[in-house]
The first five atom37 places (N, CA, C, CB, O) and aatype in JSON, in Angstrom:
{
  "aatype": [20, 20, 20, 20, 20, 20, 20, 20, 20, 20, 20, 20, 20, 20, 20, 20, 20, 20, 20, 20, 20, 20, 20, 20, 20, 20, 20, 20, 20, 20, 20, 20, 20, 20, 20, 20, 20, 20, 20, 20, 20, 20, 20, 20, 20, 20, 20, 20, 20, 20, 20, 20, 20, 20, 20, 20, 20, 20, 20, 20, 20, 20, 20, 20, 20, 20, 20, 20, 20, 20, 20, 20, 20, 20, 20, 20, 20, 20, 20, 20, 20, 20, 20, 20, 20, 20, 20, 20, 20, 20, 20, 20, 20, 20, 20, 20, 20, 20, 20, 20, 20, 20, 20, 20, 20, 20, 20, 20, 20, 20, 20, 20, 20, 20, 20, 20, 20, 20, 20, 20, 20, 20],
  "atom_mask": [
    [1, 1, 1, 1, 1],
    [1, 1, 1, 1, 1],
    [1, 1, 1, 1, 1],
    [1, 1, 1, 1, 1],
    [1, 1, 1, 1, 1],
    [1, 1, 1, 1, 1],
    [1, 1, 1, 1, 1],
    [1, 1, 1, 1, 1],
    [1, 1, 1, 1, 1],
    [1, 1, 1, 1, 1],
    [1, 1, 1, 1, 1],
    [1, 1, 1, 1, 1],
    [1, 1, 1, 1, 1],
    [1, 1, 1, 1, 1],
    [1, 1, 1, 1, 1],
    [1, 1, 1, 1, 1],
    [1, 1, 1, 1, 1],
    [1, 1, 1, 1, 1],
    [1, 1, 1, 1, 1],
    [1, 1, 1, 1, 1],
    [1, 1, 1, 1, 1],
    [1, 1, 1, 1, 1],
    [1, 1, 1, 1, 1],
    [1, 1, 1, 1, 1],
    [1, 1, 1, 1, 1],
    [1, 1, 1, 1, 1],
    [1, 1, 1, 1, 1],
    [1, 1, 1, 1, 1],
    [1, 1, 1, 1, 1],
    [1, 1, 1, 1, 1],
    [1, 1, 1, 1, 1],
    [1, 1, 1, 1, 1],
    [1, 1, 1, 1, 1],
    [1, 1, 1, 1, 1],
    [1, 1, 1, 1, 1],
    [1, 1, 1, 1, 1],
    [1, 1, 1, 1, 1],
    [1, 1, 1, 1, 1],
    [1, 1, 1, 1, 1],
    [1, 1, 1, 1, 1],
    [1, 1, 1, 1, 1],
    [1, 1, 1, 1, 1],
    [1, 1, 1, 1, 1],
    [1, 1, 1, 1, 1],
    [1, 1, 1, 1, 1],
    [1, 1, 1, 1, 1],
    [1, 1, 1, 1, 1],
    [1, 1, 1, 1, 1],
    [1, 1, 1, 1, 1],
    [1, 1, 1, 1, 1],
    [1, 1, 1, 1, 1],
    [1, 1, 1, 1, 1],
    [1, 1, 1, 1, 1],
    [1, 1, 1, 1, 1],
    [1, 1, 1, 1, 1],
    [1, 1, 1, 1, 1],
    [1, 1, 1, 1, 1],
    [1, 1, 1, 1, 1],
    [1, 1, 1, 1, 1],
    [1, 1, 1, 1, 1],
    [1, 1, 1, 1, 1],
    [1, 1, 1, 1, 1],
    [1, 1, 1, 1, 1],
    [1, 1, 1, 1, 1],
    [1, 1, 1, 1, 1],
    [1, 1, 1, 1, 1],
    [1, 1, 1, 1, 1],
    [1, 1, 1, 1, 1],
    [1, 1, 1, 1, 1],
    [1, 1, 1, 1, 1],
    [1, 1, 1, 1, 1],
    [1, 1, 1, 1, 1],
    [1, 1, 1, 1, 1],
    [1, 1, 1, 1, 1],
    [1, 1, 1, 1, 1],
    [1, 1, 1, 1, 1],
    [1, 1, 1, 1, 1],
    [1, 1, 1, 1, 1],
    [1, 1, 1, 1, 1],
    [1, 1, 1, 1, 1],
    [1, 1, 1, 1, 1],
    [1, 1, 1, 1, 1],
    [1, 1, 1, 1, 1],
    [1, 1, 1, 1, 1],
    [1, 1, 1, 1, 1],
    [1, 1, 1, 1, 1],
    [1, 1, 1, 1, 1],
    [1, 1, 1, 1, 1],
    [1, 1, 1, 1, 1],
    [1, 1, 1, 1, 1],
    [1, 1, 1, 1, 1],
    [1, 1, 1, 1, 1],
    [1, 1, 1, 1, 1],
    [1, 1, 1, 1, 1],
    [1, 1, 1, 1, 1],
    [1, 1, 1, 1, 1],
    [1, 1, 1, 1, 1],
    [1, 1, 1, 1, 1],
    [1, 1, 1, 1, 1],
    [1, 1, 1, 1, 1],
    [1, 1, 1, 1, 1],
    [1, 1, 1, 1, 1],
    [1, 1, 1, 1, 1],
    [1, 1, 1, 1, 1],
    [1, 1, 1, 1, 1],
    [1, 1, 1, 1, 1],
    [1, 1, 1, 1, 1],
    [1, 1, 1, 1, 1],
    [1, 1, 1, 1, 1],
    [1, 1, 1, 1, 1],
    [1, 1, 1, 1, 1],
    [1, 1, 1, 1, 1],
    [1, 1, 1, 1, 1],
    [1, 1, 1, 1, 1],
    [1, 1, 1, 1, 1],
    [1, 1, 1, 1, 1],
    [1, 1, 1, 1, 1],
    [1, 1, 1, 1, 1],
    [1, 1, 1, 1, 1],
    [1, 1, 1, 1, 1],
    [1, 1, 1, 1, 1],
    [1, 1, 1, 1, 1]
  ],
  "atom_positions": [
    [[0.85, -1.19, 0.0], [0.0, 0.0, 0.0], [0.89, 1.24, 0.0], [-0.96, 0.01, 1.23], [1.83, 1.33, 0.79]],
    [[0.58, 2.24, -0.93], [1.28, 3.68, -0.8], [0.72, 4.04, -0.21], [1.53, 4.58, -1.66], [-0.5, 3.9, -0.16]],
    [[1.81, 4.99, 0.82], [1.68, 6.08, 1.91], [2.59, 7.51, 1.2], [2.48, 5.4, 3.59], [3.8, 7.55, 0.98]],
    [[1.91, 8.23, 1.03], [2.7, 9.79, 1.18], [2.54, 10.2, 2.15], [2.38, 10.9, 0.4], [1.34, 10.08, 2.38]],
    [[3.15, 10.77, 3.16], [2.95, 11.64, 4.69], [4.06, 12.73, 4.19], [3.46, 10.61, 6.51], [5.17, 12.48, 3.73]],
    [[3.3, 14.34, 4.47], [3.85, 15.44, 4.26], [3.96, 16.07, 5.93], [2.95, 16.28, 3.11], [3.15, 15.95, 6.85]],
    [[5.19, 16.73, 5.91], [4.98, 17.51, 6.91], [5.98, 18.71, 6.59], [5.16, 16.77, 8.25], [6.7, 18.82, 5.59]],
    [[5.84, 19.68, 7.79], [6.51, 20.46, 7.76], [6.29, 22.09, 7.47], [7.11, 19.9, 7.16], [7.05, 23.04, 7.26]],
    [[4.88, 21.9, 7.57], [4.4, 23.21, 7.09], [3.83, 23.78, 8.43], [3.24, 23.11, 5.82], [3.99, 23.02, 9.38]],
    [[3.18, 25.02, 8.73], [3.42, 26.11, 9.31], [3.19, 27.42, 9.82], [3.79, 26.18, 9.04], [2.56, 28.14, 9.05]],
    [[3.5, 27.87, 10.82], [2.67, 29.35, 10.63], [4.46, 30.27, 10.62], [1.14, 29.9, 12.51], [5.37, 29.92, 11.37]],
    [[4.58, 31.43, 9.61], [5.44, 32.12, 9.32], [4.8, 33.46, 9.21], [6.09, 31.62, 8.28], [3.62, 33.8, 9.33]],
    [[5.94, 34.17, 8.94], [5.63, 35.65, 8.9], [6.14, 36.2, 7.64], [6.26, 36.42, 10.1], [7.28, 35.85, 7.37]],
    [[5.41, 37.21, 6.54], [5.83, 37.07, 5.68], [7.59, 37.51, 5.5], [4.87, 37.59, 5.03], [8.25, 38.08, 6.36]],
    [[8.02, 37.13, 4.3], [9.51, 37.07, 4.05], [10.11, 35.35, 4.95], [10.31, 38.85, 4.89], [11.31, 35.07, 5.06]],
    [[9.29, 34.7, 5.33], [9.99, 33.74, 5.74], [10.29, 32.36, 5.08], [9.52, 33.6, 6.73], [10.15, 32.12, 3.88]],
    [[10.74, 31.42, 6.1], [10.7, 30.13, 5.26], [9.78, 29.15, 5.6], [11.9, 29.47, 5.26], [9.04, 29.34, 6.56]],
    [[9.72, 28.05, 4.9], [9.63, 26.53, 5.57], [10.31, 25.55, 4.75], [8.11, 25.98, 5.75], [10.59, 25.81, 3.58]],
    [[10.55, 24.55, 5.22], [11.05, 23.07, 4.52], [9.48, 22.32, 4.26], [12.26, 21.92, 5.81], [8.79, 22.41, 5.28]],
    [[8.84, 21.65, 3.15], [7.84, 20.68, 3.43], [8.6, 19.65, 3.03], [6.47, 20.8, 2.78], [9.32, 19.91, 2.07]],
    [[8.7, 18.07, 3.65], [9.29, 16.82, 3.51], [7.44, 16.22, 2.96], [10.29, 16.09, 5.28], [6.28, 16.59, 3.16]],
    [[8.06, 15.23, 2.3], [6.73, 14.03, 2.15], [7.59, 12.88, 1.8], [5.37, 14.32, 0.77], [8.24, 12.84, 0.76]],
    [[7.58, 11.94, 2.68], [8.04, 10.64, 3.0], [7.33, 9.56, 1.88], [7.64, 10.31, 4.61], [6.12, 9.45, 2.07]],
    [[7.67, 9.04, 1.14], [6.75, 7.88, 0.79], [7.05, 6.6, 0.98], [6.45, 7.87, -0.4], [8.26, 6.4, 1.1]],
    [[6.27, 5.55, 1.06], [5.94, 4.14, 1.38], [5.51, 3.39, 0.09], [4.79, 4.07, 2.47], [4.76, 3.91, -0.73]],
    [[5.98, 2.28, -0.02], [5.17, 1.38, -0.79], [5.75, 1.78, -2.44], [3.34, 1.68, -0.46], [5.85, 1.03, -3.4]],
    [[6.05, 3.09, -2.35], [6.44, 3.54, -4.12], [8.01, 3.98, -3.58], [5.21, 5.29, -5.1], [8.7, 4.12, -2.57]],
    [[8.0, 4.11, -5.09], [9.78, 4.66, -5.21], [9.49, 5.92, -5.86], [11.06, 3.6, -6.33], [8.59, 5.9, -6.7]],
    [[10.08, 7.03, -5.62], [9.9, 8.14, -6.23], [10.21, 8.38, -7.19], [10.16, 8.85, -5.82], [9.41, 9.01, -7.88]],
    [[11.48, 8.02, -7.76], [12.05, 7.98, -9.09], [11.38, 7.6, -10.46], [12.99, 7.19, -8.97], [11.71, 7.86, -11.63]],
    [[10.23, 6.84, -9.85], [9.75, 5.86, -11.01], [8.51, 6.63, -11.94], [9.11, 4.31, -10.24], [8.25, 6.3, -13.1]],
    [[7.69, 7.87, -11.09], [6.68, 8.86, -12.1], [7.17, 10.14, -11.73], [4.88, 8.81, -11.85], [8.23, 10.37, -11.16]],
    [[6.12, 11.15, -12.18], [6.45, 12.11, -12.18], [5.81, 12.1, -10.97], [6.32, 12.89, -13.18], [4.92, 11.4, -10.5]],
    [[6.88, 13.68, -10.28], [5.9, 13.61, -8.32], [6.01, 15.04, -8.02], [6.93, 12.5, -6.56], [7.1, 15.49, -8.37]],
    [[5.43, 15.67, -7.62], [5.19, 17.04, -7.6], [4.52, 17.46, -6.02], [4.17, 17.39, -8.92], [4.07, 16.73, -5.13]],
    [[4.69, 19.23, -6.13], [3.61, 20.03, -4.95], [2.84, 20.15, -5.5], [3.77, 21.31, -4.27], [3.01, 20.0, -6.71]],
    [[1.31, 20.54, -4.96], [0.19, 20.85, -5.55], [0.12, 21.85, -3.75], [-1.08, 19.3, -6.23], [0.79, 21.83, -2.72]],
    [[-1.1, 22.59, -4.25], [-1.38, 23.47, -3.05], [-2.85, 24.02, -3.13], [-0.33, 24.69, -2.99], [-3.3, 24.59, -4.12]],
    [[-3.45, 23.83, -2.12], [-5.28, 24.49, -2.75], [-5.29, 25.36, -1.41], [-7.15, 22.96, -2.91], [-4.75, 25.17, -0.32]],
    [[-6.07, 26.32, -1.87], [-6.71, 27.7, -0.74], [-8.04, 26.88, -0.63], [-6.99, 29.77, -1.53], [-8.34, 26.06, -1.5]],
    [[-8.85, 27.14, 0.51], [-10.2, 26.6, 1.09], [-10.91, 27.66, -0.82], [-10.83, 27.46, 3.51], [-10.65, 28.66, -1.49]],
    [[-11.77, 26.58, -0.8], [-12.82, 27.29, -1.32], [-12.35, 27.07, -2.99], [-12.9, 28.98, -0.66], [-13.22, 26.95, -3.85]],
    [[-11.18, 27.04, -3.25], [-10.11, 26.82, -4.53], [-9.94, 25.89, -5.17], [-8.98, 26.94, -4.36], [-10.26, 24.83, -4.62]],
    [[-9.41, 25.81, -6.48], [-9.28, 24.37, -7.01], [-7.59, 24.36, -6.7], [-9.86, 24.1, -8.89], [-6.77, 25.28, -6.68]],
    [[-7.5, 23.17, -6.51], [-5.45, 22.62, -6.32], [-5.2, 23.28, -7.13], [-4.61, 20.96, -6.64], [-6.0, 23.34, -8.06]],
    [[-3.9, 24.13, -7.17], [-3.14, 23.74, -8.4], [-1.5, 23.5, -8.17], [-3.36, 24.93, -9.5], [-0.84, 23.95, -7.23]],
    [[-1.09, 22.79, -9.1], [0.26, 22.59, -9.26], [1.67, 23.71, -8.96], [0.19, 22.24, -10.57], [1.92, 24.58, -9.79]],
    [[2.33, 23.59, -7.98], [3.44, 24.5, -7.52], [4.89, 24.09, -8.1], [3.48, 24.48, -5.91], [5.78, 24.9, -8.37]],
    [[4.96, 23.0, -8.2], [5.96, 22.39, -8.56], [6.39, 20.75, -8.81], [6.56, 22.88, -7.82], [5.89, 20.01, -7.96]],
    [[7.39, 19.95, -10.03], [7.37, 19.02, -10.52], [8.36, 18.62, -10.77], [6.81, 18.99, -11.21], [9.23, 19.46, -11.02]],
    [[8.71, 17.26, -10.81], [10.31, 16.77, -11.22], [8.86, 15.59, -11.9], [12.08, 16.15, -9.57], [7.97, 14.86, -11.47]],
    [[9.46, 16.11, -13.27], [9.54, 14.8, -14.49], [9.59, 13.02, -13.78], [11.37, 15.09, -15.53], [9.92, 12.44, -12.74]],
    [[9.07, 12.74, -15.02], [10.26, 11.07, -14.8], [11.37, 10.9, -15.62], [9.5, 9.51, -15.21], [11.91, 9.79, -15.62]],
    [[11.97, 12.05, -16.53], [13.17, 11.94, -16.81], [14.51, 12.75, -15.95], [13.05, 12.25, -18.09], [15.7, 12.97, -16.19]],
    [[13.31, 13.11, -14.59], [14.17, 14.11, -13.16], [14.17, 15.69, -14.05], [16.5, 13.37, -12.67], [14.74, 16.57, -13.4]],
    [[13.8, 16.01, -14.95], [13.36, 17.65, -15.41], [12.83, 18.24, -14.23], [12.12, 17.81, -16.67], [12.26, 17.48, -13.43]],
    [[12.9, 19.45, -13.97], [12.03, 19.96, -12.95], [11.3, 21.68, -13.59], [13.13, 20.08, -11.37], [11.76, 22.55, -14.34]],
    [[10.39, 21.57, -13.06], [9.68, 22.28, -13.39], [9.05, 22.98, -12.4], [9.08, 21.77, -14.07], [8.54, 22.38, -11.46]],
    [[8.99, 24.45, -12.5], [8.01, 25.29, -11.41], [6.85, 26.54, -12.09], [9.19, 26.22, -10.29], [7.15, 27.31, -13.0]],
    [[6.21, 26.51, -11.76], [5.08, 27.5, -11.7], [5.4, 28.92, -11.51], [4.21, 27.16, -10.66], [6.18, 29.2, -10.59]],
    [[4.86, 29.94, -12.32], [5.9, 30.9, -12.19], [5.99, 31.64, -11.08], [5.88, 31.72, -13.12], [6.94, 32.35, -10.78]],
    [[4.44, 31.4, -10.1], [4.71, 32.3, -8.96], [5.83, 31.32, -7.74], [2.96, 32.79, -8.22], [5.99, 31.68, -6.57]],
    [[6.38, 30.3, -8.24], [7.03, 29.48, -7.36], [8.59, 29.77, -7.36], [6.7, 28.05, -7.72], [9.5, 29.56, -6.55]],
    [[8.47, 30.51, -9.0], [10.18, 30.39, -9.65], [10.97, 32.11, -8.43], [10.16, 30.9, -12.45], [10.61, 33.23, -8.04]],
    [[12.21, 31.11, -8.34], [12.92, 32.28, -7.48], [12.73, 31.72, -6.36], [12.37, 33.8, -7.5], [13.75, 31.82, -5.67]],
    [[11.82, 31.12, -5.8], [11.41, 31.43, -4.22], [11.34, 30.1, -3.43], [9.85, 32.2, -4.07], [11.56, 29.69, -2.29]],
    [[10.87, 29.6, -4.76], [10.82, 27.36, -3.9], [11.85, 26.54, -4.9], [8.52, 26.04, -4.23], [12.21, 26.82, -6.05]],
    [[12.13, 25.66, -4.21], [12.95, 24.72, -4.83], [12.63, 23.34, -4.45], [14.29, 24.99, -4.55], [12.65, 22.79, -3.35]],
    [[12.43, 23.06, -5.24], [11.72, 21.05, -5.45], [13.41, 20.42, -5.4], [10.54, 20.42, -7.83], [14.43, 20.66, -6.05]],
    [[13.0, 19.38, -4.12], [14.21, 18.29, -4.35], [13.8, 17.15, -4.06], [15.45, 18.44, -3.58], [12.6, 17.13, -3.83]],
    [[14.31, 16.18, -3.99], [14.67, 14.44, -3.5], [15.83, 13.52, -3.2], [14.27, 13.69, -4.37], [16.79, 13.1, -3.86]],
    [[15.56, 13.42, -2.45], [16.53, 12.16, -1.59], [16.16, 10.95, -1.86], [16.46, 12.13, 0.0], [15.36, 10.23, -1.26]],
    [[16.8, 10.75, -2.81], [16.59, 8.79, -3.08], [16.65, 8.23, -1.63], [18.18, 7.8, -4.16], [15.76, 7.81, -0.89]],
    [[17.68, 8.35, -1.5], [18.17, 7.42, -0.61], [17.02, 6.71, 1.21], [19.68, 8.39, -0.26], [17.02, 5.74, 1.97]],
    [[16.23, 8.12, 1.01], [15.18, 8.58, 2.19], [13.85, 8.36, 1.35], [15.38, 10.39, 2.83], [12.74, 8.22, 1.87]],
    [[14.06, 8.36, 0.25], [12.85, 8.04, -0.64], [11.65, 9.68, -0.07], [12.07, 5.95, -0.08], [10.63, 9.54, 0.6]],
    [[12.01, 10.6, -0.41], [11.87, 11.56, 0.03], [11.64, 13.16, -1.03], [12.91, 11.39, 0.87], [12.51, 13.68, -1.72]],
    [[10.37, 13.59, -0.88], [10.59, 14.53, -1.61], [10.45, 16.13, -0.6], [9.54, 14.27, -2.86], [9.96, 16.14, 0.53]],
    [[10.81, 16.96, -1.08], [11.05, 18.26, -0.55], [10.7, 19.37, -0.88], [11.96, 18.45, -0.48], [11.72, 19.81, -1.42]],
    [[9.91, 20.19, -0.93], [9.49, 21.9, -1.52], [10.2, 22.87, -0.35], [7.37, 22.3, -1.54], [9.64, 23.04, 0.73]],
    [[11.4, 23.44, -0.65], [11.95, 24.48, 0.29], [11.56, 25.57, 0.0], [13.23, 24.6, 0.39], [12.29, 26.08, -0.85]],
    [[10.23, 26.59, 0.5], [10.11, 27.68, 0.33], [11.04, 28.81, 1.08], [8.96, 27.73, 0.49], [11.56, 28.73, 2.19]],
    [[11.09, 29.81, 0.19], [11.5, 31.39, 0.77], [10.54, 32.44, 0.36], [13.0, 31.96, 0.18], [9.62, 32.38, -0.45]],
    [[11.0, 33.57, 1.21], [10.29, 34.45, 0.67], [9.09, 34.59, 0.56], [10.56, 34.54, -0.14], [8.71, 35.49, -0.19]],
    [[7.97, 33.66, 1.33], [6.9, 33.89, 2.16], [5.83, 34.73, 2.06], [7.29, 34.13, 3.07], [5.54, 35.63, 2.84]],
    [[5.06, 34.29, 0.73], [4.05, 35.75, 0.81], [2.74, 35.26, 1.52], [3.56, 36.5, -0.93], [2.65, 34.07, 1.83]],
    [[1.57, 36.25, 1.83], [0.57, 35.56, 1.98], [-0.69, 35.2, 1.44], [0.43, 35.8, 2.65], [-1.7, 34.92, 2.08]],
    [[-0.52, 35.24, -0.05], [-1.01, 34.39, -0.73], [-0.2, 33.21, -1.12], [-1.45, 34.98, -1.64], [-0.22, 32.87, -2.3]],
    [[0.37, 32.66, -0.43], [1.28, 31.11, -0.66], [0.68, 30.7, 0.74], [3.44, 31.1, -0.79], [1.15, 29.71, 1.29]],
    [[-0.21, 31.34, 1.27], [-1.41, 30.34, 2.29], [-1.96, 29.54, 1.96], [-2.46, 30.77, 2.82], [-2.44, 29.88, 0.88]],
    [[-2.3, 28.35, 2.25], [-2.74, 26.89, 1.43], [-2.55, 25.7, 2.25], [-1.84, 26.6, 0.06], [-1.74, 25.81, 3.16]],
    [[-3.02, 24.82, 2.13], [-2.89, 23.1, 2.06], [-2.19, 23.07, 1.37], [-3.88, 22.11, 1.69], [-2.48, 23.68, 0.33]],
    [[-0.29, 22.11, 1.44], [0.18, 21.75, 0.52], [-0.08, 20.36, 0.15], [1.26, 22.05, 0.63], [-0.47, 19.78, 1.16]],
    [[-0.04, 19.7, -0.7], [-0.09, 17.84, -0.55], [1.53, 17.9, -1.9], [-2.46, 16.65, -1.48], [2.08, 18.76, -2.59]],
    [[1.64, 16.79, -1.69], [2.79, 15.96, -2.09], [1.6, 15.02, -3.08], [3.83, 15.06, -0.58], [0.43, 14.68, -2.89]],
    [[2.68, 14.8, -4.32], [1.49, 13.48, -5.14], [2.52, 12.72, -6.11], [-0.14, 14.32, -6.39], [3.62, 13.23, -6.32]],
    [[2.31, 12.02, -6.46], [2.84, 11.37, -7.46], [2.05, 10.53, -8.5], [3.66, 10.68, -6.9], [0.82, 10.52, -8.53]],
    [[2.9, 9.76, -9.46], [2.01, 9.23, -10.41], [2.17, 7.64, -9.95], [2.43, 9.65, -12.07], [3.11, 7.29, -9.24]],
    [[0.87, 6.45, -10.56], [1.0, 5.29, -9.97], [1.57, 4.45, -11.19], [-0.36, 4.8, -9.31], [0.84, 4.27, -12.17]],
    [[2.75, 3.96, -11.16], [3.09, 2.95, -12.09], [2.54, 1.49, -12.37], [4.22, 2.82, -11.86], [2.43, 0.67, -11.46]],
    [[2.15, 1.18, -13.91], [1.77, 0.03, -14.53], [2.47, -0.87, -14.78], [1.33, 0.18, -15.43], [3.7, -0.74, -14.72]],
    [[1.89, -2.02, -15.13], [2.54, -3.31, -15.1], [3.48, -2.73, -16.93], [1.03, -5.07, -15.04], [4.63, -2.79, -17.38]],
    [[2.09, -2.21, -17.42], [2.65, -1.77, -19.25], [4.12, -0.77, -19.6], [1.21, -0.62, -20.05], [4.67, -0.7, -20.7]],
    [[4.51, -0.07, -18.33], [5.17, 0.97, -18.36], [5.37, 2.07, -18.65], [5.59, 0.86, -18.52], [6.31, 2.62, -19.23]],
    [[4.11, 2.54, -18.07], [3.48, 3.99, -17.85], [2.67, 4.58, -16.91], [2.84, 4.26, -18.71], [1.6, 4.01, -16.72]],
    [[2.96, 5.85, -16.09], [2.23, 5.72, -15.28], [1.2, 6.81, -15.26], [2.9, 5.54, -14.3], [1.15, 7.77, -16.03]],
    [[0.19, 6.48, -14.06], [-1.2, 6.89, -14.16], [-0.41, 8.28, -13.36], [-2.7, 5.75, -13.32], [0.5, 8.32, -12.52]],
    [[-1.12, 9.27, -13.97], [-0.35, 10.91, -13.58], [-1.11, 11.06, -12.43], [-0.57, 12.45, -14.76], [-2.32, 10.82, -12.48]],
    [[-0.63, 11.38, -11.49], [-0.91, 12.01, -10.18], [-2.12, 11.09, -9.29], [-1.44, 13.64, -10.51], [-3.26, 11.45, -9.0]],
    [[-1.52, 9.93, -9.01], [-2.41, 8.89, -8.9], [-2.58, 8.77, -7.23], [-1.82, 7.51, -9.7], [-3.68, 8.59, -6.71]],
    [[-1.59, 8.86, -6.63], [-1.2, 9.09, -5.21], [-0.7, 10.73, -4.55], [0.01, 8.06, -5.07], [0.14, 11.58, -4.84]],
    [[-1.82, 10.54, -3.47], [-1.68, 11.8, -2.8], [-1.71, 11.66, -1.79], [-2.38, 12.68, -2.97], [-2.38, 10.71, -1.38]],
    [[-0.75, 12.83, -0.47], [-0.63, 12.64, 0.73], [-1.65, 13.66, 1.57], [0.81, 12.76, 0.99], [-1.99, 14.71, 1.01]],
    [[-1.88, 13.52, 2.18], [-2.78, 14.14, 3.3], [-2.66, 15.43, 3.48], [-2.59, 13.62, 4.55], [-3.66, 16.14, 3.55]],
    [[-1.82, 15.77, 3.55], [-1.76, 17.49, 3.13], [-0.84, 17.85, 4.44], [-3.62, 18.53, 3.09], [-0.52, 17.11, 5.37]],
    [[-0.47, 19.42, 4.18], [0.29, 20.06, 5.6], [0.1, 21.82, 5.61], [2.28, 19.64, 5.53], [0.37, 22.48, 4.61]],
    [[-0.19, 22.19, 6.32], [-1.2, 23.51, 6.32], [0.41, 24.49, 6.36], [-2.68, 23.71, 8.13], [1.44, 24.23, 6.99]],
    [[0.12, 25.66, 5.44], [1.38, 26.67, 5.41], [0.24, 27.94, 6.04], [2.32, 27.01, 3.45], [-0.96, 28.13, 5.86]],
    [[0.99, 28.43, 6.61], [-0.14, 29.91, 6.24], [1.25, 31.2, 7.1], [-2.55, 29.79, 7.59], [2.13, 31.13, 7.96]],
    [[0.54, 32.39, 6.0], [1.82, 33.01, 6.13], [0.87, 34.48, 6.67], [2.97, 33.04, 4.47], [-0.29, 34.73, 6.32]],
    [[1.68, 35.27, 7.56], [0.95, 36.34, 8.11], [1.94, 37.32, 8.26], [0.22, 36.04, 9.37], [3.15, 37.23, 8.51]],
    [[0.86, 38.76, 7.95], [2.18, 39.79, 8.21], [1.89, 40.77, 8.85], [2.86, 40.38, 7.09], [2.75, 41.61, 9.11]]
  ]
}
């Protein structure tokens, strides 16, 4: 069974930081594409940031400059390091990834973690 568990999110002040970690279980990260997503109450998700399955990474432009998407194989581990802290980057973050097939391809954004509350105040 996949587990994503995110944590690490927060109450900050604007101009600040956080680290979000999301641990996964059961999957390997390397194997789809795995990304941030982030929704405001009331909002639809959307996508903050992405590492490919060829490890490309990709950010959203209000993300570029300020977050940085990483992973730790080794911890099987993914990471969104924000800076620069505004408060519209208030949100639910979740961690997600895609679920791999027997055919060798995977289902896009198939697994998602529970979320971790940011909220930024100034």
């Amino acid at each position: 069974q996949v587990q994503l568990v995110e944590s690490g999110g927060g109450s900050v002040q604007v101009g600040g930081s956080l680290k979000l970690s999301c641990t996964a279980s059961g999957h390997i990260f390397s194997t789809c594409e795995r990304g941030w997503y982030r929704q405001v109450e009331g909002h639809a998700r959307e996508l903050v940031s992405r590492i490919l399955a060829d490890g490309t990474i990709r950010y959203e432009e209000f993300a570029k400059g300020r977050f940085t998407i990483s992973q730790d194989n080794a911890k099987n581990t993914l990471y969104l390091e924000m800076n620069n802290l505004k408060p519209e980057d208030t949100a639910t973050y979740y961690c997600a990834t895609g679920r791999p097939t027997s055919r060798g391809y995977c289902v896009s954004w198939d697994y998602w973690g529970q979320g971790t509350r940011v909220t930024v105040s100034s």
